[in-house]
PDB file of C-alpha atoms in Angstrom:
ATOM      1  CA  UNK A   1     225.395  54.378  72.239  1.00 85.00           C
ATOM      2  CA  UNK A   2     227.319  55.414  69.057  1.00 90.00           C
ATOM      3  CA  UNK A   3     224.867  53.171  67.033  1.00 92.00           C
ATOM      4  CA  UNK A   4     221.871  55.103  68.549  1.00 91.00           C
ATOM      5  CA  UNK A   5     223.529  58.504  67.998  1.00 91.00           C
ATOM      6  CA  UNK A   6     224.158  57.582  64.425  1.00 95.00           C
ATOM      7  CA  UNK A   7     220.482  56.467  63.798  1.00 94.00           C
ATOM      8  CA  UNK A   8     219.280  59.638  65.677  1.00 93.00           C
ATOM      9  CA  UNK A   9     221.355  61.914  63.594  1.00 94.00           C
ATOM     10  CA  UNK A  10     219.890  60.091  60.386  1.00 95.00           C
ATOM     11  CA  UNK A  11     216.317  60.565  61.862  1.00 93.00           C
ATOM     12  CA  UNK A  12     215.741  56.735  61.686  1.00 94.00           C
ATOM     13  CA  UNK A  13     212.881  55.498  63.735  1.00 93.00           C
ATOM     14  CA  UNK A  14     214.294  53.180  66.232  1.00 92.00           C
ATOM     15  CA  UNK A  15     213.023  51.134  69.146  1.00 90.00           C
ATOM     16  CA  UNK A  16     215.497  49.994  71.704  1.00 89.00           C
ATOM     17  CA  UNK A  17     215.023  47.822  74.720  1.00 86.00           C
ATOM     18  CA  UNK A  18     217.828  47.889  77.435  1.00 82.00           C
ATOM     19  CA  UNK A  19     218.562  47.682  81.174  1.00 76.00           C
ATOM     20  CA  UNK A  20     221.521  50.027  80.808  1.00 78.00           C
ATOM     21  CA  UNK A  21     221.027  53.215  82.561  1.00 77.00           C
ATOM     22  CA  UNK A  22     223.309  55.051  80.206  1.00 81.00           C
ATOM     23  CA  UNK A  23     220.863  54.489  77.322  1.00 85.00           C
ATOM     24  CA  UNK A  24     217.965  55.594  79.660  1.00 83.00           C
ATOM     25  CA  UNK A  25     219.763  58.906  80.201  1.00 82.00           C
ATOM     26  CA  UNK A  26     220.703  59.232  76.587  1.00 86.00           C
ATOM     27  CA  UNK A  27     216.959  59.127  75.690  1.00 86.00           C
ATOM     28  CA  UNK A  28     216.372  62.116  78.038  1.00 82.00           C
ATOM     29  CA  UNK A  29     219.017  64.142  76.650  1.00 86.00           C
ATOM     30  CA  UNK A  30     217.823  63.951  73.048  1.00 89.00           C
ATOM     31  CA  UNK A  31     214.771  65.638  71.624  1.00 89.00           C
ATOM     32  CA  UNK A  32     212.453  63.267  69.958  1.00 91.00           C
ATOM     33  CA  UNK A  33     213.504  60.239  72.056  1.00 91.00           C
ATOM     34  CA  UNK A  34     211.363  58.886  74.710  1.00 90.00           C
ATOM     35  CA  UNK A  35     211.741  56.308  77.544  1.00 87.00           C
ATOM     36  CA  UNK A  36     208.949  53.884  78.297  1.00 89.00           C
ATOM     37  CA  UNK A  37     208.593  50.793  80.303  1.00 87.00           C
ATOM     38  CA  UNK A  38     206.182  47.970  81.061  1.00 88.00           C
ATOM     39  CA  UNK A  39     204.807  48.160  84.574  1.00 86.00           C
ATOM     40  CA  UNK A  40     206.046  45.444  86.923  1.00 85.00           C
ATOM     41  CA  UNK A  41     204.104  44.162  90.029  1.00 86.00           C
ATOM     42  CA  UNK A  42     206.607  43.436  92.679  1.00 79.00           C
ATOM     43  CA  UNK A  43     203.998  41.475  94.782  1.00 83.00           C
ATOM     44  CA  UNK A  44     203.294  38.754  92.034  1.00 87.00           C
ATOM     45  CA  UNK A  45     206.733  39.212  90.341  1.00 83.00           C
ATOM     46  CA  UNK A  46     205.029  39.546  87.014  1.00 86.00           C
ATOM     47  CA  UNK A  47     204.629  42.413  84.368  1.00 87.00           C
ATOM     48  CA  UNK A  48     201.162  44.025  84.307  1.00 91.00           C
ATOM     49  CA  UNK A  49     201.630  44.712  80.561  1.00 93.00           C
ATOM     50  CA  UNK A  50     200.650  48.268  81.096  1.00 90.00           C
ATOM     51  CA  UNK A  51     202.883  50.557  78.973  1.00 90.00           C
ATOM     52  CA  UNK A  52     204.291  53.596  80.799  1.00 87.00           C
ATOM     53  CA  UNK A  53     205.284  56.300  78.274  1.00 88.00           C
ATOM     54  CA  UNK A  54     207.960  58.625  79.517  1.00 85.00           C
ATOM     55  CA  UNK A  55     209.070  56.351  82.405  1.00 82.00           C
ATOM     56  CA  UNK A  56     212.282  54.429  82.148  1.00 83.00           C
ATOM     57  CA  UNK A  57     211.920  50.981  83.672  1.00 79.00           C
ATOM     58  CA  UNK A  58     214.156  49.719  86.374  1.00 75.00           C
ATOM     59  CA  UNK A  59     215.721  46.245  86.366  1.00 75.00           C
ATOM     60  CA  UNK A  60     213.880  43.905  88.787  1.00 78.00           C
ATOM     61  CA  UNK A  61     216.525  41.358  88.494  1.00 80.00           C
ATOM     62  CA  UNK A  62     217.985  41.687  91.914  1.00 81.00           C
ATOM     63  CA  UNK A  63     214.608  41.991  93.465  1.00 81.00           C
ATOM     64  CA  UNK A  64     213.293  39.032  91.740  1.00 86.00           C
ATOM     65  CA  UNK A  65     216.393  36.931  92.533  1.00 88.00           C
ATOM     66  CA  UNK A  66     216.279  37.774  96.158  1.00 88.00           C
ATOM     67  CA  UNK A  67     212.483  36.942  96.457  1.00 87.00           C
ATOM     68  CA  UNK A  68     213.188  33.660  94.702  1.00 89.00           C
ATOM     69  CA  UNK A  69     215.721  32.738  97.126  1.00 93.00           C
ATOM     70  CA  UNK A  70     219.058  33.313  95.400  1.00 92.00           C
ATOM     71  CA  UNK A  71     221.975  32.958  97.692  1.00 94.00           C
ATOM     72  CA  UNK A  72     222.826  36.540  99.377  1.00 92.00           C
ATOM     73  CA  UNK A  73     226.512  36.161  98.581  1.00 93.00           C
ATOM     74  CA  UNK A  74     225.652  35.703  94.725  1.00 92.00           C
ATOM     75  CA  UNK A  75     223.511  38.814  94.926  1.00 88.00           C
ATOM     76  CA  UNK A  76     226.160  40.753  96.806  1.00 87.00           C
ATOM     77  CA  UNK A  77     228.905  39.890  94.302  1.00 87.00           C
ATOM     78  CA  UNK A  78     226.504  40.635  91.341  1.00 84.00           C
ATOM     79  CA  UNK A  79     225.737  44.012  93.067  1.00 80.00           C
ATOM     80  CA  UNK A  80     229.532  44.811  93.374  1.00 81.00           C
ATOM     81  CA  UNK A  81     230.088  44.164  89.762  1.00 77.00           C
ATOM     82  CA  UNK A  82     227.542  46.811  88.579  1.00 76.00           C
ATOM     83  CA  UNK A  83     228.779  50.466  88.794  1.00 68.00           C
ATOM     84  CA  UNK A  84     227.678  52.559  91.626  1.00 66.00           C
ATOM     85  CA  UNK A  85     226.058  54.925  89.176  1.00 64.00           C
ATOM     86  CA  UNK A  86     224.094  52.159  87.583  1.00 66.00           C
ATOM     87  CA  UNK A  87     223.007  50.931  91.050  1.00 65.00           C
ATOM     88  CA  UNK A  88     222.078  54.474  92.020  1.00 70.00           C
ATOM     89  CA  UNK A  89     220.084  54.986  88.850  1.00 71.00           C
ATOM     90  CA  UNK A  90     218.079  51.701  89.470  1.00 70.00           C
ATOM     91  CA  UNK A  91     217.209  52.798  93.093  1.00 71.00           C
ATOM     92  CA  UNK A  92     216.004  56.207  91.770  1.00 74.00           C
ATOM     93  CA  UNK A  93     213.842  54.469  89.098  1.00 75.00           C
ATOM     94  CA  UNK A  94     212.429  52.018  91.688  1.00 75.00           C
ATOM     95  CA  UNK A  95     211.624  54.883  94.046  1.00 75.00           C
ATOM     96  CA  UNK A  96     209.951  56.787  91.235  1.00 78.00           C
ATOM     97  CA  UNK A  97     207.997  53.799  90.301  1.00 78.00           C
ATOM     98  CA  UNK A  98     206.710  53.495  93.823  1.00 78.00           C
ATOM     99  CA  UNK A  99     205.732  57.136  93.945  1.00 83.00           C
ATOM    100  CA  UNK A 100     204.030  56.809  90.455  1.00 81.00           C
ATOM    101  CA  UNK A 101     201.956  53.764  91.819  1.00 82.00           C
ATOM    102  CA  UNK A 102     200.975  55.896  94.931  1.00 88.00           C
ATOM    103  CA  UNK A 103     200.004  58.902  92.961  1.00 90.00           C
ATOM    104  CA  UNK A 104     198.017  56.610  90.600  1.00 87.00           C
ATOM    105  CA  UNK A 105     196.158  55.184  93.515  1.00 91.00           C
ATOM    106  CA  UNK A 106     195.420  58.583  95.004  1.00 94.00           C
ATOM    107  CA  UNK A 107     194.206  59.899  91.530  1.00 93.00           C
ATOM    108  CA  UNK A 108     191.752  56.872  91.450  1.00 94.00           C
ATOM    109  CA  UNK A 109     190.634  57.697  94.905  1.00 94.00           C
ATOM    110  CA  UNK A 110     190.053  61.465  93.939  1.00 94.00           C
ATOM    111  CA  UNK A 111     188.126  60.329  90.750  1.00 95.00           C
ATOM    112  CA  UNK A 112     185.876  58.136  92.934  1.00 95.00           C
ATOM    113  CA  UNK A 113     185.201  60.994  95.322  1.00 94.00           C
ATOM    114  CA  UNK A 114     184.407  63.374  92.341  1.00 95.00           C
ATOM    115  CA  UNK A 115     181.982  60.822  91.101  1.00 94.00           C
ATOM    116  CA  UNK A 116     180.380  60.427  94.442  1.00 94.00           C
ATOM    117  CA  UNK A 117     180.188  64.211  94.860  1.00 93.00           C
ATOM    118  CA  UNK A 118     178.620  64.560  91.402  1.00 94.00           C
ATOM    119  CA  UNK A 119     176.002  61.875  92.319  1.00 93.00           C
ATOM    120  CA  UNK A 120     175.209  63.644  95.627  1.00 93.00           C
ATOM    121  CA  UNK A 121     174.879  67.042  93.862  1.00 93.00           C
ATOM    122  CA  UNK A 122     172.516  65.577  91.279  1.00 92.00           C
ATOM    123  CA  UNK A 123     170.513  63.927  93.968  1.00 92.00           C
ATOM    124  CA  UNK A 124     170.369  67.249  95.869  1.00 91.00           C
ATOM    125  CA  UNK A 125     169.148  69.025  92.730  1.00 91.00           C
ATOM    126  CA  UNK A 126     166.531  66.451  92.165  1.00 89.00           C
ATOM    127  CA  UNK A 127     165.338  66.796  95.767  1.00 89.00           C
ATOM    128  CA  UNK A 128     165.323  70.497  95.581  1.00 86.00           C
ATOM    129  CA  UNK A 129     163.343  70.376  92.281  1.00 86.00           C
ATOM    130  CA  UNK A 130     160.839  67.924  93.736  1.00 84.00           C
ATOM    131  CA  UNK A 131     160.473  70.055  96.840  1.00 83.00           C
ATOM    132  CA  UNK A 132     159.859  73.168  94.709  1.00 80.00           C
ATOM    133  CA  UNK A 133     157.311  71.297  92.525  1.00 77.00           C
ATOM    134  CA  UNK A 134     155.546  69.979  95.539  1.00 73.00           C
ATOM    135  CA  UNK A 135     155.286  73.373  97.245  1.00 67.00           C
ATOM    136  CA  UNK A 136     154.104  74.846  93.903  1.00 63.00           C
ATOM    137  CA  UNK A 137     151.379  72.247  93.486  1.00 60.00           C
ATOM    138  CA  UNK A 138     150.314  72.764  97.161  1.00 56.00           C
ATOM    139  CA  UNK A 139     150.392  76.481  97.031  1.00 58.00           C
ATOM    140  CA  UNK A 140     148.556  76.548  93.689  1.00 54.00           C
ATOM    141  CA  UNK A 141     145.347  74.836  95.014  1.00 58.00           C
ATOM    142  CA  UNK A 142     145.411  75.178  98.885  1.00 55.00           C
ATOM    143  CA  UNK A 143     141.562  74.816  98.963  1.00 59.00           C
ATOM    144  CA  UNK A 144     141.710  71.515  97.265  1.00 62.00           C
ATOM    145  CA  UNK A 145     144.318  70.177  99.628  1.00 61.00           C
ATOM    146  CA  UNK A 146     142.502  71.534 102.677  1.00 64.00           C
ATOM    147  CA  UNK A 147     139.240  69.903 101.372  1.00 66.00           C
ATOM    148  CA  UNK A 148     141.033  66.660 100.852  1.00 68.00           C
ATOM    149  CA  UNK A 149     142.559  66.720 104.315  1.00 67.00           C
ATOM    150  CA  UNK A 150     139.154  67.563 105.921  1.00 69.00           C
ATOM    151  CA  UNK A 151     137.449  64.768 104.065  1.00 67.00           C
ATOM    152  CA  UNK A 152     140.088  62.330 105.227  1.00 70.00           C
ATOM    153  CA  UNK A 153     139.892  63.577 108.709  1.00 72.00           C
ATOM    154  CA  UNK A 154     136.182  63.204 108.680  1.00 71.00           C
ATOM    155  CA  UNK A 155     136.312  59.749 107.424  1.00 74.00           C
ATOM    156  CA  UNK A 156     138.755  58.750 110.206  1.00 73.00           C
ATOM    157  CA  UNK A 157     136.557  60.256 112.803  1.00 73.00           C
ATOM    158  CA  UNK A 158     133.486  58.436 111.302  1.00 72.00           C
ATOM    159  CA  UNK A 159     135.204  55.010 111.319  1.00 71.00           C
ATOM    160  CA  UNK A 160     136.450  55.363 114.729  1.00 62.00           C
TER     161      UNK A 160
END
């Protein structure tokens, strides 16, 4: 972190990739620094390559290792070797990522509903306009409409 602090104080543009939670916290504590991560799909165990600015990534190493069948005793020992603070930070980050995905899904649903409401509103305006024009046309020439109806009715009676 001293290297980052040095570069920060010299105002050097720096890009750092890390799994260390301390560096993620360091970025939050300094103006002009920003965390980012690449979204990871836990179902496919692959990155989506979607860049998430402002969101520090969590390490998926334990999750991937477990899903791929690494022996539980190896995972348990590895978990015990990392600090409790680091493990807690990873849990927080994973929970935040899950919440972010849920909010993103809900936002997409809201956008779809807004588009549907806009479409229905436009359709309603068109129907209102059509009805108003039809009514205007009908009321503008009631005698021609009446004549047309009488002629049609007379033709039907004559053909019967």
